Coordinates of C-alpha atoms in Angstrom, one line a residue:
Chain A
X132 CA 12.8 24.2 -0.1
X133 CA 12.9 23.2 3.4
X134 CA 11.1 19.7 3.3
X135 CA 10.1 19.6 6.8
X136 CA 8.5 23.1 7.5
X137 CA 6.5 23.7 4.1
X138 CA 5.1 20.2 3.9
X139 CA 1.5 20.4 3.2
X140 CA 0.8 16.8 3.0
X141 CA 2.4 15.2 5.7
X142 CA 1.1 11.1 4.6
X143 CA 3.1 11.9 1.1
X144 CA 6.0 13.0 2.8
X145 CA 5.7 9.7 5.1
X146 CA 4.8 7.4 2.3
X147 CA 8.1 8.3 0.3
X148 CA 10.3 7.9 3.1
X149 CA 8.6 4.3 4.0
X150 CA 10.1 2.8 0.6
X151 CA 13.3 5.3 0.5
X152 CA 14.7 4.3 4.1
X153 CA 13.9 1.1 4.0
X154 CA 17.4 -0.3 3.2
X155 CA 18.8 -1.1 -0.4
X156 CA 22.4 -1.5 -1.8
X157 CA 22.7 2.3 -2.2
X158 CA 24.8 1.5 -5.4
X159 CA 24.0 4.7 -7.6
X160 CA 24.8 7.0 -4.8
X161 CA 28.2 4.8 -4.1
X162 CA 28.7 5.7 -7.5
X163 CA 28.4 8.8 -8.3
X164 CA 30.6 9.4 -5.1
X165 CA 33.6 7.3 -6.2
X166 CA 33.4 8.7 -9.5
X167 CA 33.4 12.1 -8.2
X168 CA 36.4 11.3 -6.2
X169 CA 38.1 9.4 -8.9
X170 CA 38.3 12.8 -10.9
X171 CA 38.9 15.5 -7.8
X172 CA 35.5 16.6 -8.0
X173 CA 33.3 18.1 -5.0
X174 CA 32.0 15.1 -2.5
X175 CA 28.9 17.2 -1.1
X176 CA 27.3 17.6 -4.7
X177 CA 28.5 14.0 -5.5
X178 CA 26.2 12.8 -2.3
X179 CA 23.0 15.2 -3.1
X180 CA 23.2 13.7 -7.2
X181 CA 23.4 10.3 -5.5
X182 CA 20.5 11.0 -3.2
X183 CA 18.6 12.2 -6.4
X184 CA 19.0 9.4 -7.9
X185 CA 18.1 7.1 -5.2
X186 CA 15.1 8.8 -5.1
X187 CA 14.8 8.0 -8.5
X188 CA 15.4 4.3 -8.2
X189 CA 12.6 4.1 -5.0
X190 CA 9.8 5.9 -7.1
X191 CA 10.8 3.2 -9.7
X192 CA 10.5 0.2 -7.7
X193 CA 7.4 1.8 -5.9
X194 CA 5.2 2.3 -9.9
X195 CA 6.9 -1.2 -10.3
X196 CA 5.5 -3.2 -7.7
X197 CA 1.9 -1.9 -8.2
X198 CA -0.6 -5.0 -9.0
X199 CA -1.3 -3.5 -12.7
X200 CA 2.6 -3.8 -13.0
X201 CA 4.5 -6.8 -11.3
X202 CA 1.7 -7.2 -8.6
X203 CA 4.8 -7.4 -5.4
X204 CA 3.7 -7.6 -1.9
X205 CA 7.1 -7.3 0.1
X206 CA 10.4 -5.2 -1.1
X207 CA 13.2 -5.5 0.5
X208 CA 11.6 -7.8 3.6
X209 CA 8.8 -5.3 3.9
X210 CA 5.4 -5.1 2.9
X211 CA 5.8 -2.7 -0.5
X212 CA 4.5 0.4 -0.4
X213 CA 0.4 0.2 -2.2
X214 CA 0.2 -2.5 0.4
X215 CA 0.4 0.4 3.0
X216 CA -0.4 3.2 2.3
X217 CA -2.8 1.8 -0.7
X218 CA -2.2 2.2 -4.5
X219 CA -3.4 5.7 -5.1
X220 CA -0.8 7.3 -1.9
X221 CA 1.8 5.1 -3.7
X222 CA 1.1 6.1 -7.1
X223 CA 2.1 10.0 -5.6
X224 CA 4.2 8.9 -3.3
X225 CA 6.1 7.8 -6.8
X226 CA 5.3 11.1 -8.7
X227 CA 6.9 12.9 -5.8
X228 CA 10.3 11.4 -5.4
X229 CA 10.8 11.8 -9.0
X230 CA 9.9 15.9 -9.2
X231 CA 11.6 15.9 -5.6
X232 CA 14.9 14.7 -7.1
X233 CA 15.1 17.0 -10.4
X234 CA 14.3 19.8 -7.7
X235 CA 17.5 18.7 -5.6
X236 CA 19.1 18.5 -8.6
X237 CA 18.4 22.3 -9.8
X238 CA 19.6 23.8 -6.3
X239 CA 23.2 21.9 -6.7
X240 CA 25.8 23.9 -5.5
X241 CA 27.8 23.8 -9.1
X242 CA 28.2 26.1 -12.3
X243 CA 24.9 26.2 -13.7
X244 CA 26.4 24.8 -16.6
X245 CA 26.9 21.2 -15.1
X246 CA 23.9 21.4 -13.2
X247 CA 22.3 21.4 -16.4
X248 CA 24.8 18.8 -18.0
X249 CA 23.7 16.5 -14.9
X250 CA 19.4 17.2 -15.6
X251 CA 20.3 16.5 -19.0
X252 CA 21.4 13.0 -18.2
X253 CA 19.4 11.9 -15.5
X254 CA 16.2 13.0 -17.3
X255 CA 17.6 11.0 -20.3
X256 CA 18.4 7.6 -18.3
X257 CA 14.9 7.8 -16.0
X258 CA 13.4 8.5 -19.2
X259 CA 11.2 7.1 -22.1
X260 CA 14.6 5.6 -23.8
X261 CA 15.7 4.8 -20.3
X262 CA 14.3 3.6 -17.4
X263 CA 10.6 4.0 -18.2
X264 CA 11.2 2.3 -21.9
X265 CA 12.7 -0.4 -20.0
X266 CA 9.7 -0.9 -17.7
X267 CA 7.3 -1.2 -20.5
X268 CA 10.0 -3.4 -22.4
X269 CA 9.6 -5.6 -19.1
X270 CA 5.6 -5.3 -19.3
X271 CA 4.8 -6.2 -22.9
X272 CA 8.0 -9.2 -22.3
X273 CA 5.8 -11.1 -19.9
X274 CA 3.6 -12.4 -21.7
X275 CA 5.5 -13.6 -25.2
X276 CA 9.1 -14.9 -25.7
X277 CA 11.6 -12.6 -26.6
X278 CA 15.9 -13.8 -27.3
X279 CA 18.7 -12.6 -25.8
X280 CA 19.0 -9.3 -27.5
X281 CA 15.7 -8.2 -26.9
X282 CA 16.5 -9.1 -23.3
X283 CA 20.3 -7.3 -23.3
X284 CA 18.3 -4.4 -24.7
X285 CA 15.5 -4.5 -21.8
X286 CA 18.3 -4.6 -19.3
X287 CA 20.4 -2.0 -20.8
X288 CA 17.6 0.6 -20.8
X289 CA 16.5 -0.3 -17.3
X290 CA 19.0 -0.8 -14.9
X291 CA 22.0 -0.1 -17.5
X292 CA 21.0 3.5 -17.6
X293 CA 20.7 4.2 -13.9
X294 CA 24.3 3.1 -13.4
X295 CA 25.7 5.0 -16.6
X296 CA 23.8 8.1 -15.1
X297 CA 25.0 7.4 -12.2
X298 CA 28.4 7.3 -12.9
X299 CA 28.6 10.6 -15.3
X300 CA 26.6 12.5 -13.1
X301 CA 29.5 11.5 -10.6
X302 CA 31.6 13.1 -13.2
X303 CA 30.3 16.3 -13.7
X304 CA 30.7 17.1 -10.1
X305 CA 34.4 17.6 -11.3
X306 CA 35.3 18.8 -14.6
X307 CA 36.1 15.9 -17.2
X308 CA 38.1 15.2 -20.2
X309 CA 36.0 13.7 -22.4
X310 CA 38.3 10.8 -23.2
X311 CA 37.6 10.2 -18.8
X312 CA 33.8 10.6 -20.2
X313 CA 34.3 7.2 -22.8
X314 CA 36.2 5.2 -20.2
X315 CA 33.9 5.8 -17.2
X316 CA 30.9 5.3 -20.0
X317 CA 32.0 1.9 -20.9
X318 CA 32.7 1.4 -17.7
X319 CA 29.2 1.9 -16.3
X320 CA 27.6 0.0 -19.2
X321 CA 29.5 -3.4 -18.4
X322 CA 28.7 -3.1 -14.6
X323 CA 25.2 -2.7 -15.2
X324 CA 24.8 -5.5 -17.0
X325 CA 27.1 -7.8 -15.1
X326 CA 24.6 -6.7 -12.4
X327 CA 21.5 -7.8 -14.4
X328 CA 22.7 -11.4 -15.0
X329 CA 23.5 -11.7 -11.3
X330 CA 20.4 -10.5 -10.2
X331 CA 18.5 -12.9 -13.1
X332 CA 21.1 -15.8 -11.4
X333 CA 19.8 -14.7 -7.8
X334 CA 16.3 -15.2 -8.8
X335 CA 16.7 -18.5 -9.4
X336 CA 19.0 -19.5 -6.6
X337 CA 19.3 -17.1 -4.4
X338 CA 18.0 -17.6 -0.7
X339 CA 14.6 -16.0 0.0
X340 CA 15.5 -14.2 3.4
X341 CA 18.5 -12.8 2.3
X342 CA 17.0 -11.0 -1.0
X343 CA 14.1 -10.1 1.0
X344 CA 12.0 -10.6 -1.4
X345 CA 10.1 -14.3 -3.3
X346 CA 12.4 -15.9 -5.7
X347 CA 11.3 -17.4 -8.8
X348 CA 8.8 -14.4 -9.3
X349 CA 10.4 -13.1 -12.3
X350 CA 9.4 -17.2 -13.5
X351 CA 6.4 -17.0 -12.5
X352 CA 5.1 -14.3 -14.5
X353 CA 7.0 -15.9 -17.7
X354 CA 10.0 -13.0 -17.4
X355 CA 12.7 -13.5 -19.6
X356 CA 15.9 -13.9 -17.8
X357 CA 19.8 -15.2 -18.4
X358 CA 19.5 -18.4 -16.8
X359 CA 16.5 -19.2 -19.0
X360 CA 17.6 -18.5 -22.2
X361 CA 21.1 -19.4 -22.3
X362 CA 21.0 -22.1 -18.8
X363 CA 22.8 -20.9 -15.0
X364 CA 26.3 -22.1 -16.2
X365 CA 26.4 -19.7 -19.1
X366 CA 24.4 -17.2 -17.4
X367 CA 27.5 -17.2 -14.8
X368 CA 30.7 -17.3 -17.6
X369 CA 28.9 -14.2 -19.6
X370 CA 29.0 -12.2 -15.3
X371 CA 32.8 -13.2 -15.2
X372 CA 33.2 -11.7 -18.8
X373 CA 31.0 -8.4 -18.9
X374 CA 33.1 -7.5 -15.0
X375 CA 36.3 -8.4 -17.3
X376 CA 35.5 -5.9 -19.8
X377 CA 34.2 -3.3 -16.9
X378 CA 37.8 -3.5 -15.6
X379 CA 39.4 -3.0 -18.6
X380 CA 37.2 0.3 -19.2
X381 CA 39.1 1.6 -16.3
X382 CA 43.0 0.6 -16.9
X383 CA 43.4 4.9 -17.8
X384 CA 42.9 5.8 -14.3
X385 CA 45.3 3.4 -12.6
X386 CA 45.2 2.6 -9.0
X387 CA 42.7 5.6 -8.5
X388 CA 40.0 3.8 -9.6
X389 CA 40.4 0.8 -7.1
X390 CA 37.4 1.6 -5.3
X391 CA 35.3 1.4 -8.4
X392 CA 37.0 -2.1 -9.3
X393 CA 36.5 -3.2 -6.1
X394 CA 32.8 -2.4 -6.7
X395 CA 33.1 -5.4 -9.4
X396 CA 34.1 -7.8 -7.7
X397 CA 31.0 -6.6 -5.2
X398 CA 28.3 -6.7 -7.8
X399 CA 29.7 -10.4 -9.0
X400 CA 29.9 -12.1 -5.7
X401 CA 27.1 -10.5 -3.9
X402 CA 24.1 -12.7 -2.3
X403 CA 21.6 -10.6 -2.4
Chain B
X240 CA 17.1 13.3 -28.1
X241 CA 15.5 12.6 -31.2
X242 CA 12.3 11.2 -30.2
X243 CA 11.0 9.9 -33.4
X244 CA 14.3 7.9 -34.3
X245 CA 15.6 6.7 -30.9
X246 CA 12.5 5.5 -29.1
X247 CA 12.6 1.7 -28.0
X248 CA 9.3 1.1 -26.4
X249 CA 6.5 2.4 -29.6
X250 CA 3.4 1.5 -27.0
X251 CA 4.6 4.3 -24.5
X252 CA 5.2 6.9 -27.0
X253 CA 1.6 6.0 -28.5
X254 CA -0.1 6.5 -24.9
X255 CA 1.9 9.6 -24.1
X256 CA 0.7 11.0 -27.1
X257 CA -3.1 9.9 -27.0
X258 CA -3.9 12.2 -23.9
X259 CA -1.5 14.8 -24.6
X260 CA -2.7 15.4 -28.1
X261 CA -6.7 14.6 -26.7
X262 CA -7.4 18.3 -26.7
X263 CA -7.5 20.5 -23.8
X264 CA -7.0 24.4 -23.6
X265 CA -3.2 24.7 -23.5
X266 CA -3.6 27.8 -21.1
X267 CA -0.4 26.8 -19.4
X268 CA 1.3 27.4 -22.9
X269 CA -0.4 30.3 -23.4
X270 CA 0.4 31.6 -20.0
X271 CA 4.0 31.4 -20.4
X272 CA 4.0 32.6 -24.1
X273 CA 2.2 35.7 -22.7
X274 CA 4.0 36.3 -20.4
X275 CA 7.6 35.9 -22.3
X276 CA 6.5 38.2 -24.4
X277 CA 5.3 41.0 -22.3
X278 CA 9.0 41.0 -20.8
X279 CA 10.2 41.0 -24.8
X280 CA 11.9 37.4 -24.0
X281 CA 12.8 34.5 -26.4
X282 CA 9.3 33.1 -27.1
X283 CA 10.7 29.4 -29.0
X284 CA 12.3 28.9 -25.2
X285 CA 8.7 29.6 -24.0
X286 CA 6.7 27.4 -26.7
X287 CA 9.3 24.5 -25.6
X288 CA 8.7 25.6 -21.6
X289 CA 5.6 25.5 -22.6
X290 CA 5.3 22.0 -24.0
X291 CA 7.0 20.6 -21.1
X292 CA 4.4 22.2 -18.9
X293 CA 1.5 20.4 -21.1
X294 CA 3.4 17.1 -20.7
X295 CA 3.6 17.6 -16.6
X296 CA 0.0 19.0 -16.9
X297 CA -1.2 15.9 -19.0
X298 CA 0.9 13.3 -16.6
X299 CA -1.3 14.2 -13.8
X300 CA -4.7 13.9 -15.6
X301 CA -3.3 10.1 -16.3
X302 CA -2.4 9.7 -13.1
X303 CA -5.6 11.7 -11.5
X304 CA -7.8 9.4 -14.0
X305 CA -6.7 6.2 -12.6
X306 CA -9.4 3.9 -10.7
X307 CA -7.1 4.2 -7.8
X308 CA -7.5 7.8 -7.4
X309 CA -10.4 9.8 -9.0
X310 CA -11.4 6.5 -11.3
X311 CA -12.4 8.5 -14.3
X312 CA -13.5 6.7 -17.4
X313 CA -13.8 9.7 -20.0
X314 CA -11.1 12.8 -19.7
X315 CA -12.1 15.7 -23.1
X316 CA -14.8 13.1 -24.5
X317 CA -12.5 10.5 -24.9
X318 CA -11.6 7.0 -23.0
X319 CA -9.3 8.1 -20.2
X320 CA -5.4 6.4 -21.2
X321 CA -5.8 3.4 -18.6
X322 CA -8.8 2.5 -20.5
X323 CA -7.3 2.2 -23.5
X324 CA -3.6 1.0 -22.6
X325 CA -4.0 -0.4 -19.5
X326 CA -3.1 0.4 -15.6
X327 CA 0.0 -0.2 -15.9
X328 CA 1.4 1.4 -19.5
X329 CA -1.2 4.8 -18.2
X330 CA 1.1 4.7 -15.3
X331 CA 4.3 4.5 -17.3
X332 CA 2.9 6.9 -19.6
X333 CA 2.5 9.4 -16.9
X334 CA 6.3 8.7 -15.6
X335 CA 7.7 9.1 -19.3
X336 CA 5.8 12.2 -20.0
X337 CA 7.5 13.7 -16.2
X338 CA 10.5 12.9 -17.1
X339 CA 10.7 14.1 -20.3
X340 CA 9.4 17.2 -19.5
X341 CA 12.6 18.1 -17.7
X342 CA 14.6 16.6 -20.6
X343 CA 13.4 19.2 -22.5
X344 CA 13.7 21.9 -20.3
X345 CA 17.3 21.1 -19.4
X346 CA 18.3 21.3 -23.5
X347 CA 16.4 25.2 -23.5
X348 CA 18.8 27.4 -25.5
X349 CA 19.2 29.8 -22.7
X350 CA 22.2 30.8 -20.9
X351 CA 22.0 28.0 -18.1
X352 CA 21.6 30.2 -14.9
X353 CA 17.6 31.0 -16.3
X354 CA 17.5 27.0 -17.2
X355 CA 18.6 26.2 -13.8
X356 CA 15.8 28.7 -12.0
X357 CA 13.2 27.4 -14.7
X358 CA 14.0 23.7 -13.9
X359 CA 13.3 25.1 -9.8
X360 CA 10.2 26.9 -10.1
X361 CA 9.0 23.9 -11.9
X362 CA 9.8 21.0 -9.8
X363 CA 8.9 22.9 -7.5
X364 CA 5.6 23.6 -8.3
X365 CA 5.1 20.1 -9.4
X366 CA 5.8 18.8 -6.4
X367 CA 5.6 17.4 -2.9
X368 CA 4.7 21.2 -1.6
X369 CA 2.8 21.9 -5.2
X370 CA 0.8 19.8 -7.3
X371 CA 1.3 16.1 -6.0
X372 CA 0.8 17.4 -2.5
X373 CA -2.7 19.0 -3.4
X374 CA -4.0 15.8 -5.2
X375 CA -2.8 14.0 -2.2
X376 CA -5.1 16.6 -0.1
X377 CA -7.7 16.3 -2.6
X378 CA -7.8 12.1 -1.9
X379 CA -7.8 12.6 2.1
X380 CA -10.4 15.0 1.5
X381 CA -13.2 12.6 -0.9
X382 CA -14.6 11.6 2.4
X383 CA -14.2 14.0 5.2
X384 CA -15.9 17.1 5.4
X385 CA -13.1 19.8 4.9
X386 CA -13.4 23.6 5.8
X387 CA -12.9 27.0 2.9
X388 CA -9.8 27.6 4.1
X389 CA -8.2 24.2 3.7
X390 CA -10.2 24.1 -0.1
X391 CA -8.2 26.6 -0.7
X392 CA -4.9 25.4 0.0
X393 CA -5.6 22.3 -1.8
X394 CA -6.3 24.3 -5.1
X395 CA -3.2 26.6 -4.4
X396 CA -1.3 23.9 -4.2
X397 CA -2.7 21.7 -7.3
X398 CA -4.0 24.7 -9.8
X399 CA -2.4 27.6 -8.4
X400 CA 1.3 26.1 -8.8
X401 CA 0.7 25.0 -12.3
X402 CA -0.9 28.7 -13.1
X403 CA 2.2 30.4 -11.0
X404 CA 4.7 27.9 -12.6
X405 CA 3.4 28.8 -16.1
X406 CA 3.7 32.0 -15.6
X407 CA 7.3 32.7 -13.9
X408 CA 8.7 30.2 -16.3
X409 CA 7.9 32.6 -19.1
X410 CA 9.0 35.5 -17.4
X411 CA 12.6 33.9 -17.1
X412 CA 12.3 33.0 -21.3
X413 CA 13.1 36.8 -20.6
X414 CA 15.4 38.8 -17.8
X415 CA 12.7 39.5 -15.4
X416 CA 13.1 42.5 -12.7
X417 CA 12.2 41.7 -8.9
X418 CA 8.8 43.6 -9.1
X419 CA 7.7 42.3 -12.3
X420 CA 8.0 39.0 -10.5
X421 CA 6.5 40.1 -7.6
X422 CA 3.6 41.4 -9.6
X423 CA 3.3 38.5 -12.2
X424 CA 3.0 35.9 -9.2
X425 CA 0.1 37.8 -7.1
X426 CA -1.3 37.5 -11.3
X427 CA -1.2 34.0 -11.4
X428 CA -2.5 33.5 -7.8
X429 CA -5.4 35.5 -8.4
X430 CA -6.0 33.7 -12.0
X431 CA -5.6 30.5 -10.1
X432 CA -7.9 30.8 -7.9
X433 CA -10.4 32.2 -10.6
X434 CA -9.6 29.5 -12.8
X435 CA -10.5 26.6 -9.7
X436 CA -13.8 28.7 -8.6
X437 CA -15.4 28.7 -12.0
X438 CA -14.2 25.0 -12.8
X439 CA -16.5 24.0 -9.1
X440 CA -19.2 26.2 -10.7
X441 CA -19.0 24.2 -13.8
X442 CA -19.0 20.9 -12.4
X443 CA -22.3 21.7 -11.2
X444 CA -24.0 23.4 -13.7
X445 CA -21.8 22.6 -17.0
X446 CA -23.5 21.2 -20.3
X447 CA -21.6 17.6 -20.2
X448 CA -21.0 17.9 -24.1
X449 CA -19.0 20.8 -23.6
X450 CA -16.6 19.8 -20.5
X451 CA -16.8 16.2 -22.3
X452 CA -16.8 14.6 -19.1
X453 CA -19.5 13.8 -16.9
X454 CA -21.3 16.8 -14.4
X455 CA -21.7 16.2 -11.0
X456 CA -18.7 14.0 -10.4
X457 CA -16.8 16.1 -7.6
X458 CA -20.0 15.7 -5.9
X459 CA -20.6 12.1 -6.5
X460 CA -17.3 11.6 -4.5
X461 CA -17.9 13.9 -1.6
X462 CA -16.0 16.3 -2.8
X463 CA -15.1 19.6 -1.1
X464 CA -16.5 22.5 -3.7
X465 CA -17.0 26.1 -3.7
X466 CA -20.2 25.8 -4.3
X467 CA -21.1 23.4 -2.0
X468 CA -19.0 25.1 0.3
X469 CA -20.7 28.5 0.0
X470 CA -23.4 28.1 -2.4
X471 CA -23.4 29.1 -5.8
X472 CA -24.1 32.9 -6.0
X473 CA -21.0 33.5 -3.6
X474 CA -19.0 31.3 -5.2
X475 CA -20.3 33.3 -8.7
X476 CA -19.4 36.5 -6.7
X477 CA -16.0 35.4 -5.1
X478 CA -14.8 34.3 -8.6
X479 CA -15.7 37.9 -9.6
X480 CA -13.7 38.8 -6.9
X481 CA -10.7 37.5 -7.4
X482 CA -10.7 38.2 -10.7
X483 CA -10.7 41.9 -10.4
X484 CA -7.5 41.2 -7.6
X485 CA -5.8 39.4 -11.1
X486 CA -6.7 42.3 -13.0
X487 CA -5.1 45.7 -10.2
X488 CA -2.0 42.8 -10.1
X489 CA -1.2 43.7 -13.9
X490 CA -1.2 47.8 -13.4
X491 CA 2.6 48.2 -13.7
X492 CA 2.2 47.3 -17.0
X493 CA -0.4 49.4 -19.0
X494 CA -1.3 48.5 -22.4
X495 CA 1.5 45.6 -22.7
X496 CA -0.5 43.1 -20.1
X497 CA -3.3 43.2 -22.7
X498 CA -3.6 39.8 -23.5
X499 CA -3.1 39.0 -19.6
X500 CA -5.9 41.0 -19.4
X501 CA -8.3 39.3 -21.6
X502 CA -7.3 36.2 -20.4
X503 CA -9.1 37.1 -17.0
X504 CA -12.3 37.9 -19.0
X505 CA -11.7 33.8 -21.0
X506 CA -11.4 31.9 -17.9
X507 CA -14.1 34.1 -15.7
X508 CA -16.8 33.1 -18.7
X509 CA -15.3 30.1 -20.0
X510 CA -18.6 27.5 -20.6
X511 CA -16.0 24.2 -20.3

């Protein structure tokens, strides 16, 4: 599909490129490249996947910052995207980045067999036991108290599964031993969750202009976070120890994998 | 995935289910099942294309019903889901049933080059230049006046692909040849287009109880119709018209398009 000549609804098109280009981390996409590279695989599909998956992430953050959901007015220094273009063009907007990227993903250029692999796990981790179940995990939280396993478990399906896809859909861009599949796995499930506790720590204390967005929101609307449960100083000891155990996933691969441990040390220190 | 043992969020399963199971004619379902069989192809592959197709059909009723787009409070006699659940959850039940239609199709058991062009056809059809593009037409349009031609493109886009979709999705539950294609998708344009005329018609002279929603409501809105476009005896006799055009499309098949046929006949006299 060429995107820009067979467009029929030109606002759509400019309402899901508002929130896609307007900055972000670009993690999952840094992802699925290193671990494509970490196992010889080929770089161009490793870069469409990723883009597939950030699409993913933006149609995410664009249902979640509706005002039935978490009711946000700025992402990422900008006003969000209902706030635009208004709620129903952002509900779309939403619904088209998500059929957008499965359609990216079906014209890879790979053996149909690992396309199909790779759908098969991102439409798994977006999903009702992934990223959707963790959204509405995250809704029906707000408004009782829930402990620490409940939380792990709303963190793991929600941002959790967008780096473990991210990272196995890396994977299948080259042909992997499954025993590569476990490491990389356990890898992906430690970073995501070191990731969570940071970004719970940030919301507490991070600085307003650099996160681009209002901290203390997720307090505001009674969110369960680490620092609230277990206090800041434990929140930050159980970071150091989940980016341990994400480097220890990856002692197999050696000094190949030094971008992706680097990407620990990233995620742990990072301000934003 | 088994759904019934792995789910983690109960509430989005429940509201996925409570429009998808609310009734509705299934023709999608039917359409592919049809047209698997005509091409002697595997027909469980189409019953579970099939399903996936309900689901992306039923995601965009939830998402169409919403007060921020055509603000529906009944859908097939019933509370429409954000009435029931919620905004938010209605929205998240929308996403979940998306994504899990591809989840679905990417487990077919088919050899992985027809999953592949299934998986295109259908985000492509549900998409930004199919059926999220012509609800995003069919907002701009509530209130400005908007010409045949460009009704038509917004029902190509948001019936038509689903129709088309349905209907080439089957054929690869079998190994189609290049005019069978050819001819099955000037089939399901044709029956499209039939389908959209006589659903205009009804909204304006329907028995509520039947549709079990209320009469009148494209109009209410402003809405661009056929018959409001053209009046209702041409829009009677175009519907006529392109019915026959659905009918010469089947030819090349003789007796085995049968039940294509006489689903020409169902939708041209269909009462809801």
């Amino acid at each position: 599909m060429d995107l820009e000549e067979n467009i029929i609804a030109p606002k759509l098109l400019t309402a899901m490129r508002y929130t896609l280009f307007s900055g972000g981390k670009r993690l999952r996409p840094i992802l699925t490249r290193m671990t494509a590279e970490l196992l010889a695989g080929d770089v161009v599909s490793a870069l469409k996947v990723g883009a597939a998956l950030e699409m993913i992430h933006t149609y995410s953050l664009i249902h979640d910052d509706l005002p039935s959901m978490d009711n946000d007015d700025f992402r990422r220094g900008k006003a969000t995207n209902h706030r635009v273009y208004g709620e129903g063009i952002a509900i779309l907007a939403g619904d088209g980045l998500l059929t957008y990227a499965f359609n990216i993903l079906a014209n890879l250029s790979l053996p149909a067999e690992r396309i199909v692999r790779i759908i098969q796990l991102i439409s798994d981790g977006a999903g009702i036991n992934g990223m959707v179940a963790g959204q509405v995990l995250d809704l029906e939280a707000e408004d009782r108290k829930i402990g620490l396993k409940e939380l792990k478990e709303i963190h793991r399906a929600k941002t959790g599964a967008l780096f473990r896809t991210a990272i196995l859909a890396g994977a299948f861009c080259a042909d992997p031993e499954d025993k590569e599949i476990d490491a990389l796995r356990k890898y992906a499930n430690y970073l995501g969750l070191t990731f969570q506790i940071v970004d719970d720590i940030l919301d507490v204390i991070g600085d307003e202009d650099k996160l681009g967005k209002k901290t203390g929101s997720d307090e505001e609307l009674n969110k369960a976070t680490y620092p609230k449960l277990i206090g800041l100083d434990q929140a930050r000891a159980e970071a150091e120890n989940t980016a341990t155990l994400a480097r220890e996933a990856l002692n197999m691969f050696g000094e190949k994998a030094d971008n992706l441990l680097q990407l620990i040390d990233y995620i742990l220190i990072r301000q934003s």
